[in-house]
Coordinates of C-alpha atoms and ligand atoms in Angstrom, one line a residue:
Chain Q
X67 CA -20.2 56.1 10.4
X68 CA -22.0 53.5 8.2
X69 CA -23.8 51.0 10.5
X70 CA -22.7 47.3 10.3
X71 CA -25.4 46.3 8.4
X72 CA -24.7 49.0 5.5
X73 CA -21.4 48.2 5.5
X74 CA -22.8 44.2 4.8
X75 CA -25.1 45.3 1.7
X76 CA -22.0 47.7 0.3
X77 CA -19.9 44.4 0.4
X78 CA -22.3 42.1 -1.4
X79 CA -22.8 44.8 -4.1
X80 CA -19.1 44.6 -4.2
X81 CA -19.1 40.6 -4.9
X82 CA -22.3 40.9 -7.0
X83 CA -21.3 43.8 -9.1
X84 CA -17.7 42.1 -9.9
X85 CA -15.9 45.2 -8.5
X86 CA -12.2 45.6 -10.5
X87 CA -10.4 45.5 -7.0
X88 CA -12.4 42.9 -5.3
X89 CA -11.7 40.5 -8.4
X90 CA -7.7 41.4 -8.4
X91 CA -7.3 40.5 -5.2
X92 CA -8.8 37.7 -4.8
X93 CA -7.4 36.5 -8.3
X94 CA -3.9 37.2 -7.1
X95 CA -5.3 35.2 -3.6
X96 CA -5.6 32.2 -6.0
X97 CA -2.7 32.7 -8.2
X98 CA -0.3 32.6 -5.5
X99 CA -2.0 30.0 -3.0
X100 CA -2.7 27.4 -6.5
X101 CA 0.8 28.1 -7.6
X102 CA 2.4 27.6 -4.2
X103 CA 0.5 24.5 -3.4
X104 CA 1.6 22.9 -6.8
X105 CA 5.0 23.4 -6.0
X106 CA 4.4 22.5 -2.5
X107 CA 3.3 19.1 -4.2
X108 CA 6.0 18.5 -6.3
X109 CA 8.3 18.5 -3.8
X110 CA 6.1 17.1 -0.6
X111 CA 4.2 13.9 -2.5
X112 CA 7.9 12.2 -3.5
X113 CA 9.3 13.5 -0.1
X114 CA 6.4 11.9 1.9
X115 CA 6.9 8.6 -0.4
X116 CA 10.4 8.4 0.2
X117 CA 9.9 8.7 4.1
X118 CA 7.2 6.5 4.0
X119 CA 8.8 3.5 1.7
X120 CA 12.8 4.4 2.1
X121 CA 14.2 2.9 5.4
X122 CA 17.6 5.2 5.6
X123 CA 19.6 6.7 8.6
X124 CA 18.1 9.6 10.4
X125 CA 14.2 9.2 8.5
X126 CA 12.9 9.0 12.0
X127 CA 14.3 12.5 13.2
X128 CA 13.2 13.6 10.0
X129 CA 9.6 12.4 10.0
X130 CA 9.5 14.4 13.2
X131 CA 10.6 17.6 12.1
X132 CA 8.3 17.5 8.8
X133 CA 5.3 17.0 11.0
X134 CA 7.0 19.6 13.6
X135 CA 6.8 22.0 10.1
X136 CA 2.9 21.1 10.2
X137 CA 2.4 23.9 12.8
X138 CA 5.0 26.1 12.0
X139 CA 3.4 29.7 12.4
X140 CA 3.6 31.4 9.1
X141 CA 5.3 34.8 9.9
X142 CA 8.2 33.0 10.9
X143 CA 7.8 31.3 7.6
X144 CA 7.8 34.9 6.1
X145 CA 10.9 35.9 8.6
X146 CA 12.8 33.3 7.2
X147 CA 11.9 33.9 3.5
X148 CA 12.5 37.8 4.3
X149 CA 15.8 37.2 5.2
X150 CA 16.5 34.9 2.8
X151 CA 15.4 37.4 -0.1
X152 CA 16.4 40.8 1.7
X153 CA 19.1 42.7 -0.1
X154 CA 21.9 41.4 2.0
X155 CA 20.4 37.7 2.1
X156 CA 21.9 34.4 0.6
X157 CA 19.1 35.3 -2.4
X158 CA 18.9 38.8 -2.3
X159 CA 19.7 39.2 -6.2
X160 CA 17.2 37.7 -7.3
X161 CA 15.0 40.1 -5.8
X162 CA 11.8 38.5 -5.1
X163 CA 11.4 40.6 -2.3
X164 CA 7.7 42.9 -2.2
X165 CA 6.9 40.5 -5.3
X166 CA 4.3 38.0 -6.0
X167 CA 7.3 35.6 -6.5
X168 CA 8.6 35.9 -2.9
X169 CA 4.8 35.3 -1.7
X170 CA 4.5 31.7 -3.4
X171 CA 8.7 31.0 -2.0
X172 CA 6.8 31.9 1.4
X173 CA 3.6 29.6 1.3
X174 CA 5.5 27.2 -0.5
X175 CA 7.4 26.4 2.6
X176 CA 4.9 26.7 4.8
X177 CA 2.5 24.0 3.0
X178 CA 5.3 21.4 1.9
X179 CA 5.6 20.1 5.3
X180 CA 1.5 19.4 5.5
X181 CA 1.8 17.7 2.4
X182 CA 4.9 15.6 3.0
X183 CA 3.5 14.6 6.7
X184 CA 0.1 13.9 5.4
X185 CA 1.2 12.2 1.9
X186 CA 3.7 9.9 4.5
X187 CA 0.9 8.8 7.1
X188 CA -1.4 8.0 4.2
X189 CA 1.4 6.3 2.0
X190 CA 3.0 4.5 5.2
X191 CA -0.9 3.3 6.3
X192 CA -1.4 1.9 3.0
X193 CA 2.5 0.2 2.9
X194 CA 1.3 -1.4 6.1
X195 CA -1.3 -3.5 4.6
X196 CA -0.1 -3.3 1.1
X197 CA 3.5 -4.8 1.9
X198 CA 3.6 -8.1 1.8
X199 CA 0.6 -8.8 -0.6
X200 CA 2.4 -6.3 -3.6
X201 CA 6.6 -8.2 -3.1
X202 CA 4.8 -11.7 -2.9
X203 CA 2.9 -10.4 -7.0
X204 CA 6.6 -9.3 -8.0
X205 CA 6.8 -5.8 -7.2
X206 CA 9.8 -3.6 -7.1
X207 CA 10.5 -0.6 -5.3
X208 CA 9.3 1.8 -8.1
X209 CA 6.3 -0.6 -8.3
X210 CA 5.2 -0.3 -4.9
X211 CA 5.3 3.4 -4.8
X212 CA 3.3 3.7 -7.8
X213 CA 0.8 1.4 -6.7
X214 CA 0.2 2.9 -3.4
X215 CA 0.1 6.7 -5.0
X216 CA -2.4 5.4 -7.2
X217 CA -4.5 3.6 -4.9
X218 CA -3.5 6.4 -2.0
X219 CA -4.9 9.4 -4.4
X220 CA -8.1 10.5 -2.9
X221 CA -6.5 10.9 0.5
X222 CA -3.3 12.1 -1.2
X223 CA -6.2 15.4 -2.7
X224 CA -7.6 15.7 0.6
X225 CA -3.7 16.5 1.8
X226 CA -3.4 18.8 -1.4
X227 CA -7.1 20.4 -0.2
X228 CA -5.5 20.9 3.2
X229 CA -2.6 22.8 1.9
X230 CA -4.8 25.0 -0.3
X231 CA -7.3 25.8 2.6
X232 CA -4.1 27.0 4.8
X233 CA -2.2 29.2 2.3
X234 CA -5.2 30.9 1.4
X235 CA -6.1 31.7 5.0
X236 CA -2.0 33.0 5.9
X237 CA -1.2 36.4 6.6
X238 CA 1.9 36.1 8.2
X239 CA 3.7 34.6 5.7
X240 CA 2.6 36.7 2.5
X241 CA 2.3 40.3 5.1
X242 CA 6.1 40.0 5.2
X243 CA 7.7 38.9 2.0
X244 CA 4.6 40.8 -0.1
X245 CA 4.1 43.8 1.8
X246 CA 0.4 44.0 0.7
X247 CA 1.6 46.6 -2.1
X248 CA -1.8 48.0 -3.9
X249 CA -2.2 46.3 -7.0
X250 CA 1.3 44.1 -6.8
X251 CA 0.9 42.2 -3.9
X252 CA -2.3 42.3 -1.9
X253 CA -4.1 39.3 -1.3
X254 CA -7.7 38.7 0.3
X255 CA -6.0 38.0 4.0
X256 CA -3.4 41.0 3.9
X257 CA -6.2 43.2 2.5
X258 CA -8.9 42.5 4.9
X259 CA -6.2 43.3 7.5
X260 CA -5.7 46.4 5.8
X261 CA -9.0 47.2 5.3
X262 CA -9.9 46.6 8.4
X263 CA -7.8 48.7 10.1
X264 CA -8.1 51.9 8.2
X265 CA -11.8 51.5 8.6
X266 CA -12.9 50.6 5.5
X267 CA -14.9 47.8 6.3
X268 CA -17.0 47.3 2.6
X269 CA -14.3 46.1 1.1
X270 CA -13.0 43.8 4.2
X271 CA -16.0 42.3 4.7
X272 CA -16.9 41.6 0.6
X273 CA -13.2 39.4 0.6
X274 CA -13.9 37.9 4.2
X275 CA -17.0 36.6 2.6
X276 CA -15.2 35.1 -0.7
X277 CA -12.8 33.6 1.5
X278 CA -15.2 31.9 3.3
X279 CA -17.2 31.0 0.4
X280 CA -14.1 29.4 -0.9
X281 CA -13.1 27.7 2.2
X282 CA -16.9 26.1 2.0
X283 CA -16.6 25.2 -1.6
X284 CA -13.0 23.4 -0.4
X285 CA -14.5 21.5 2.2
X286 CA -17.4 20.2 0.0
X287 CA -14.7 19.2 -2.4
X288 CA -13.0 17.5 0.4
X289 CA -16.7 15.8 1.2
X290 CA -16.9 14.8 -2.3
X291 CA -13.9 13.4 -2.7
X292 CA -14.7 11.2 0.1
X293 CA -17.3 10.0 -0.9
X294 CA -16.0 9.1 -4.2
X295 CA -13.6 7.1 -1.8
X296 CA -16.5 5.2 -0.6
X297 CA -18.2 4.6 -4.1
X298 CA -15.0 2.9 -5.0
X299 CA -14.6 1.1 -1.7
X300 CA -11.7 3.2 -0.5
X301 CA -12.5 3.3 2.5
Chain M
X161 CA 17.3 -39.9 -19.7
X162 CA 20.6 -41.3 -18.0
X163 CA 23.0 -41.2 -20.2
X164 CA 24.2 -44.4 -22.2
X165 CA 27.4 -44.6 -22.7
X166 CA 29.5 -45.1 -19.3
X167 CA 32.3 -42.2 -18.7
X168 CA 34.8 -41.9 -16.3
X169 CA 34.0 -38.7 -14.1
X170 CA 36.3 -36.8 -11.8
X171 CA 36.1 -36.3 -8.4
X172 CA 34.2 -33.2 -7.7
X173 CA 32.8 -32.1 -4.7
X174 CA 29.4 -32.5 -4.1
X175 CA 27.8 -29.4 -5.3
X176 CA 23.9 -28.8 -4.5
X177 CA 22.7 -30.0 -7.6
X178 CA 19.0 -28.4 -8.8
X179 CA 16.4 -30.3 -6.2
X180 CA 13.6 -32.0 -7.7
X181 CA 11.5 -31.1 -5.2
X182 CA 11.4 -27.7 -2.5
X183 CA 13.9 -28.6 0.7
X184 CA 13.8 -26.9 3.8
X185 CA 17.1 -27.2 5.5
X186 CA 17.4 -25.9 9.6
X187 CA 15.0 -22.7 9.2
X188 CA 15.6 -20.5 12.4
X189 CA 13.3 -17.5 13.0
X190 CA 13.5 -15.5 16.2
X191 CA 11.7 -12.6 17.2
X192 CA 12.7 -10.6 20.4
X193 CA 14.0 -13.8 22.4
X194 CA 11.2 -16.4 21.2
X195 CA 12.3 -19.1 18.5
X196 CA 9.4 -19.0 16.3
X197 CA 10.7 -21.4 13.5
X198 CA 13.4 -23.8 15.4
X199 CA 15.2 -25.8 12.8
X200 CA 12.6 -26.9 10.4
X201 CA 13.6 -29.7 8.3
X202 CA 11.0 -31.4 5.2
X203 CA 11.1 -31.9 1.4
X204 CA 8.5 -31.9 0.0
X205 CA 6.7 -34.3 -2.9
X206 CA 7.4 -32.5 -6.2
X207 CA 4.3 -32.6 -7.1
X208 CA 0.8 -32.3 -5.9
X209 CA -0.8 -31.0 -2.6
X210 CA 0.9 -31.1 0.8
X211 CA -0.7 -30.4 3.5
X212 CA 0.5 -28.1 6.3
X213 CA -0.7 -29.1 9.4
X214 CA -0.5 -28.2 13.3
X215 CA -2.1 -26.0 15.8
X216 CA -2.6 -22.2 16.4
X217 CA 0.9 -20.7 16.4
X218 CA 3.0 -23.1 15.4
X219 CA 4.7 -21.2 12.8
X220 CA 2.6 -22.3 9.5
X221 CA 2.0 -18.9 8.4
X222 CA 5.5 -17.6 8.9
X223 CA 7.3 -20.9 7.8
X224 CA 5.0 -20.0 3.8
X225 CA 6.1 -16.0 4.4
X226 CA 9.8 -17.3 4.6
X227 CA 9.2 -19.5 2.0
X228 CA 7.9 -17.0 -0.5
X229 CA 11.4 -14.8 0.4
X230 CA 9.2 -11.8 2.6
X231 CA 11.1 -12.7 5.5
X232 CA 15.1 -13.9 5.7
X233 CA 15.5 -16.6 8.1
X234 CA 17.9 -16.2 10.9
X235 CA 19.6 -19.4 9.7
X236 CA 18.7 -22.4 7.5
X237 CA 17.2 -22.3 4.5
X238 CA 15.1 -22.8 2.1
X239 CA 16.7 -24.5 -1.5
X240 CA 13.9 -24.0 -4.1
X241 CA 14.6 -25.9 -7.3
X242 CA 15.4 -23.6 -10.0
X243 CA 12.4 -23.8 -12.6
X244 CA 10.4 -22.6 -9.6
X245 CA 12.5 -19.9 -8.8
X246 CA 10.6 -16.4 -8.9
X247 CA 7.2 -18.7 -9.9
X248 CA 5.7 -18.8 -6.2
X249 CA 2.6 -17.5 -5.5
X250 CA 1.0 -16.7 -2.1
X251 CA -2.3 -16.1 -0.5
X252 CA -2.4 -15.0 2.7
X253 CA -4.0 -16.1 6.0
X254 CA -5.9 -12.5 5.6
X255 CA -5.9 -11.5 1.6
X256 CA -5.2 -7.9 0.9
X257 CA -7.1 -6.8 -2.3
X258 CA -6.0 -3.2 -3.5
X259 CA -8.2 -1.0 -3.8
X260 CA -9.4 -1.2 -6.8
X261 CA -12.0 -3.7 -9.5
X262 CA -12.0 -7.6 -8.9
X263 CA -10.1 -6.9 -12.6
X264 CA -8.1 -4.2 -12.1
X265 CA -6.8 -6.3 -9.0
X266 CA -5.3 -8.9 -12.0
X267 CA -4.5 -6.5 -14.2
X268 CA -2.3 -5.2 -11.6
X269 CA -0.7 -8.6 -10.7
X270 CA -0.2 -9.0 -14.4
X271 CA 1.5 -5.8 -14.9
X272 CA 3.8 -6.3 -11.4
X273 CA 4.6 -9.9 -13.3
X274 CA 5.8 -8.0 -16.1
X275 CA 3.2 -9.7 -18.4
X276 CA 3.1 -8.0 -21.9
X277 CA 0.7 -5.1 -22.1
X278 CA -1.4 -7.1 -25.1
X279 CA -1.3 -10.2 -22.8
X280 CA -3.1 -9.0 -20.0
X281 CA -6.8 -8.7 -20.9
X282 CA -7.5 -12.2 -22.3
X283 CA -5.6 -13.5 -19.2
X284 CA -7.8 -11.5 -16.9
X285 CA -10.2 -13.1 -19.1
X286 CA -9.3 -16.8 -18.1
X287 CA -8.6 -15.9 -14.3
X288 CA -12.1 -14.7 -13.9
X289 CA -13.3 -18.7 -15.6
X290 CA -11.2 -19.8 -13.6
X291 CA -12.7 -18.5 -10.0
X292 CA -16.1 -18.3 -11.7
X293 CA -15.9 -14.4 -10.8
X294 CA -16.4 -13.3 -14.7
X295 CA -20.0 -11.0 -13.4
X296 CA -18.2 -9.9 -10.6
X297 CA -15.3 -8.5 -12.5
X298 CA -16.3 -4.6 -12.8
X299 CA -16.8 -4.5 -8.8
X300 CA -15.0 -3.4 -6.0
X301 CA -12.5 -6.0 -4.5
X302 CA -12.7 -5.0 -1.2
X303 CA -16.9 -5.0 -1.3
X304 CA -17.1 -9.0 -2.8
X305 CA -18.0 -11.6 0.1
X306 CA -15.4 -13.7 2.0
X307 CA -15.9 -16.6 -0.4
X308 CA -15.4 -14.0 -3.5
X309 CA -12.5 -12.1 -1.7
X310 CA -10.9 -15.6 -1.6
X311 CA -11.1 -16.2 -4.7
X312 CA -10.4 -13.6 -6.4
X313 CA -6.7 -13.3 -3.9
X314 CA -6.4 -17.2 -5.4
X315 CA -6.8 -16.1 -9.3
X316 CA -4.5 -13.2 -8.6
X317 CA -1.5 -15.4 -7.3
X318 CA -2.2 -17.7 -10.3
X319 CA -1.8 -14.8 -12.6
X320 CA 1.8 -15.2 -13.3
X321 CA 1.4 -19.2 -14.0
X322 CA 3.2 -19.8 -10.4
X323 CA 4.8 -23.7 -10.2
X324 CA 4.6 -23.3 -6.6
X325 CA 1.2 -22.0 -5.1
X326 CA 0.7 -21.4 -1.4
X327 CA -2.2 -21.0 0.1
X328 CA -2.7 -20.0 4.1
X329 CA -6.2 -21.8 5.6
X330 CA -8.0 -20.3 2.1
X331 CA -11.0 -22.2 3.4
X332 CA -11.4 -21.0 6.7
X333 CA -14.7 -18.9 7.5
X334 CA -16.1 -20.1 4.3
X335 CA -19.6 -22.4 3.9
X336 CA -19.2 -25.5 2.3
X337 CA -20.2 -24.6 -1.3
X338 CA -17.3 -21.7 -1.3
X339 CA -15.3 -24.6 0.2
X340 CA -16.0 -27.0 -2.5
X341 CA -15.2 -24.2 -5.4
X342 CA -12.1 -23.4 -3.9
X343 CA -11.1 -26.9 -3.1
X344 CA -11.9 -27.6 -7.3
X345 CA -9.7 -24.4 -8.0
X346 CA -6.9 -26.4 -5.8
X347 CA -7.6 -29.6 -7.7
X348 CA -7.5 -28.2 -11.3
X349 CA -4.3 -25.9 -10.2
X350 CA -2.7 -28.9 -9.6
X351 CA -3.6 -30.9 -12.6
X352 CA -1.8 -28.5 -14.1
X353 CA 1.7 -29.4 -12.5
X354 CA 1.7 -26.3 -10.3
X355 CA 2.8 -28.0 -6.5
X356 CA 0.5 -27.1 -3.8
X357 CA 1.2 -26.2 -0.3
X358 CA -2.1 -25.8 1.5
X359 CA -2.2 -24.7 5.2
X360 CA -5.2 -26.1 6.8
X361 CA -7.2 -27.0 10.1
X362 CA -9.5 -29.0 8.0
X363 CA -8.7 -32.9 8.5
X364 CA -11.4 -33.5 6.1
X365 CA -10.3 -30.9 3.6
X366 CA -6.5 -32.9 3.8
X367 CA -8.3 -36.1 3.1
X368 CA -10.4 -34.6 0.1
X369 CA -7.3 -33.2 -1.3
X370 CA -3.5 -33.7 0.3
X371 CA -1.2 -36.0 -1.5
X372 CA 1.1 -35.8 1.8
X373 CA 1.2 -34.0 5.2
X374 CA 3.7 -32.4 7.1
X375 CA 2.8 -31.7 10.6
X376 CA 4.4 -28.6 12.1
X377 CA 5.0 -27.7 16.0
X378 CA 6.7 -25.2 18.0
X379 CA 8.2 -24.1 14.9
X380 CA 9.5 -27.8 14.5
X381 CA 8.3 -29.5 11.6
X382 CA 7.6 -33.4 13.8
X383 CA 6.6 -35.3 10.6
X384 CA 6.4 -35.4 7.2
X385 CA 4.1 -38.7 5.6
X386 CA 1.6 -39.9 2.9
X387 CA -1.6 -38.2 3.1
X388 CA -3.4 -41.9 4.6
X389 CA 0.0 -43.2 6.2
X390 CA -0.5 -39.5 8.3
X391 CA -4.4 -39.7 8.7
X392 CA -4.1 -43.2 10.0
X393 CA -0.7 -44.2 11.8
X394 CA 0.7 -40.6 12.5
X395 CA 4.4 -41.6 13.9
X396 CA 5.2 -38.4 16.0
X397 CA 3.7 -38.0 19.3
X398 CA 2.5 -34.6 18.7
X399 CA 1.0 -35.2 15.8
X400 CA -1.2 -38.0 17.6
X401 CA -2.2 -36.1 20.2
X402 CA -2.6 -33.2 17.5
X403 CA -5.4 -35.3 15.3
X404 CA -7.0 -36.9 18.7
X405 CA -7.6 -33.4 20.0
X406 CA -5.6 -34.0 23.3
X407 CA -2.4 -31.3 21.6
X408 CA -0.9 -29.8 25.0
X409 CA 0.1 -26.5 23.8
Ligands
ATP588 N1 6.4 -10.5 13.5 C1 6.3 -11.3 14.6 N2 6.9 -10.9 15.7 C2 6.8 -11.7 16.8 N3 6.1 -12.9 16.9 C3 5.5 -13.3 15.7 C4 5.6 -12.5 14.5 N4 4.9 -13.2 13.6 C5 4.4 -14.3 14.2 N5 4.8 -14.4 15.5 C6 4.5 -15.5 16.4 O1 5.0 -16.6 15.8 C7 4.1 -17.7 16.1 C8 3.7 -18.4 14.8 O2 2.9 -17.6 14.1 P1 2.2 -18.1 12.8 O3 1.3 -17.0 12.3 O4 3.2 -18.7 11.8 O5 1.2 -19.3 13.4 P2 0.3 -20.3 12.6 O6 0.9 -21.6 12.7 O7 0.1 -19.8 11.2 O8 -1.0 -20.2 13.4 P3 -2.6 -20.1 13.0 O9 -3.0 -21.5 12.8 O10 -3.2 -19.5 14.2 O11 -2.7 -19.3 11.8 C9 2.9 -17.1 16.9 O12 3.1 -17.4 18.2 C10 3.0 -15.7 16.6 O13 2.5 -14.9 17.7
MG589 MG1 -1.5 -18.9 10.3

């Protein structure tokens, strides 16, 4: 039994060394999470607009389910999409199921809702304040939206940052729909899992410590973009 | 020009014809039970700078909001003659700069006044003469001084060449030098036939620069007079007690 600290050194030889396995998985991590979180903003930065400028019936109940959707745990986000995919579900033929695919359906869901809720508190903040001042200069609709996604953006990244930092961390959600296949579908959560329970801790340990290094370079990101906020007087 | 040859015309109704001059006719505003704006009445000069007098709350602010369309009065309203339609500019009480350079804030004003693309830069040109702001135009907005602030959120409503300008106690806060370059701003805006409504506490200011005064209470607009005719024999009661200090709100 290889003591903890072996098992340490074997997983930064792993990460310095650029093992094959190491770098597929955590490639795959980033294909699906990036992927997932671009669709996730296609759909949630007009969603969030739309709840934060549109005044229509039933946008308050709706504001409170999207940020209800914020917390929603992700294996029942990969129940859902399970069922949804399974042979005899609504989208069984397309048979995503046990395919990369299916995993970026999965995080997909689960980040849309951050993204909405965060893109609508920042967008509706900014309407606040921005209101009056933008229909007095002539502004439509169209032109108010515009204006407040342009001047909303660095917040609007944080949101997307946000999203990125919880699909990569999921296991739930990817566990079920992927089924952590070898080589198809294993990602750096499923896999240290995995890993971790059959012992092999090397490996485990060399993708826990890319995931946090990534989570780290994330936040500084975040940090920076702040900043940036503050150069340009955004705050 | 009246014309010179005498016709014969029909009865018609009387239809409103196109004012001269901006009418205010029975504005009502209410908000949860409380009549903020309770029948105001006034027209105003065509030209030049009225004044917009009365004390804390009386309804000056939201009488130039309803004014500038942002909110619909519960009844009344407000006949605006038709060259001036959709050429009202506002500043208000507390400016909102976007985010965004002292230029980029009247770029952005140009493009929401559907200015032409090719227009826009040697406008943003003579804006920034115009509020002496031409070294400040690369900086934040939201980081220039109160004076600045102000007058950049003065250049920016004048972007789209407004013939009605309306600008809520613009002066306020500001030391006299700020005062005096805003007050010049005012003076040259008007020389340019752009009418003037200024909201102010500043009796000295409406002496410096008013053409006429309209003195609002309790959402009640009491009187309406010549700029000295006000200063010096103020006919409403309220507005006596208003200049003397001795206002019972
Ligand atoms: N949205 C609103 N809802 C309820 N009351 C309001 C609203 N807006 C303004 N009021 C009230 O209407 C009254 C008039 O407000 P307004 O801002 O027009 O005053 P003002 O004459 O501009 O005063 P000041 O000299 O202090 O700026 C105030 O009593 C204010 O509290
Ligand atoms: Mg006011």
């Amino acid at each position: 039994m290889p003591t903890l600290s072996d098992s340490f050194l074997t997983a930064l030889g792993l990460i310095v060394s650029g093992d094959a396995d190491l770098i597929e998985i955590v490639a795959l991590s980033l294909r699906v999470s990036l992927t997932a979180v671009l669709l996730a903003a296609l759909i949630g930065l007009p969603l969030g607009a739309v709840l934060a400028v549109v005044r229509f019936p039933g946008r308050g109940l709706l504001i409170v389910v999207v940020n209800a959707l914020m917390g929603l745990p992700p294996v029942v986000v990969g129940l859902v999409v399970y069922l949804t995919f399974s042979a005899s579900g609504p989208l069984g033929v397309l048979e995503f199921l046990y395919t990369p695919a299916a995993m970026i359906v999965a995080q997909t869901v689960l980040v849309t809702p951050i993204i909405a809720a965060l893109a609508r508190s920042t967008l509706a903040d900014l309407l606040g304040e921005y209101d009056e001042t933008l229909r007095v200069l002539g502004a439509n609709r169209f032109d108010v939206v515009a204006t407040l996604l342009w001047d909303g953006r660095f917040s609007l990244a944080t949101a997307l940052l946000a999203g990125l930092g919880r699909a990569l961390a999921e296991v739930g959600a990817v566990m079920l729909v992927g089924g952590n296949i070898d080589h198809v579908t294993r990602v750096m959560t499923t896999a240290i899992a995995l890993e971790t329970s059959r012992g092999a801790l090397p490996l485990a340990l060399g993708l826990g410590i890319v995931l946090l290094l990534i989570t780290l370079v994330l936040n500084a990101v975040v940090l920076g973009v702040r900043n940036r906020m503050e150069a340009h007087a955004h705050a | 020009m009246p014309d010179p040859t005498p016709r014969v015309i029909p009865f018609q109704p009387p239809r409103p014809a196109d004012p001269p001059a901006l009418r205010i006719e029975g504005l009502c505003l209410s908000r949860s039970g409380a009549a903020l704006l309770n029948g105001v009445e006034m027209t105003l000069s065509p030209g030049g700078v009225t004044a917009l007098l009365g004390p804390n709350g009386a309804g000056k602010s939201l009488l130039l909001r309803v004014i500038a369309g942002l909110i619909a009065p519960d009844a009344g309203r407000v006949i605006v003659p038709r060259a001036m339609q959709g050429r009202i500019g506002l500043v208000l009480q507390r400016p909102v700069l976007l985010r965004r350079s002292v230029a980029a804030n009247l770029r952005h004003a140009l493009a929401l006044a559907r200015v032409p693309r090719r227009h826009r830069a040697p406008r943003v040109g003579e804006l920034l003469a115009l509020g002496n702001l031409e070294a400040l135009a690369d900086r934040p907005a939201r980081r220039l001084s109160g004076g600045e602030q102000q007058r950049l959120a003065i250049i920016r409503a004048l972007a789209a060449n407004p013939l009605l300008l309306m600008l809520d106690e613009p002066t306020a806060h500001l030391d006299p030098q700020a005062t005096h370059a805003i007050e010049a701003l005012v003076a040259r805006v008007t020389e340019g036939g752009t009418k003037v409504i200024l909201v102010t506490h500043d009796t000295g200011q409406v002496q410096r620069l008013a053409d006429e005064v309209a003195f609002l209470h309790q959402g009640r607009c009491h009187e309406i007079a010549g700029k000295s005719a006000f200063l010096t024999h103020p006919e409403s009661a309220a507005a006596r007690a208003y200049l003397t200090g001795k206002l019972l709100l």
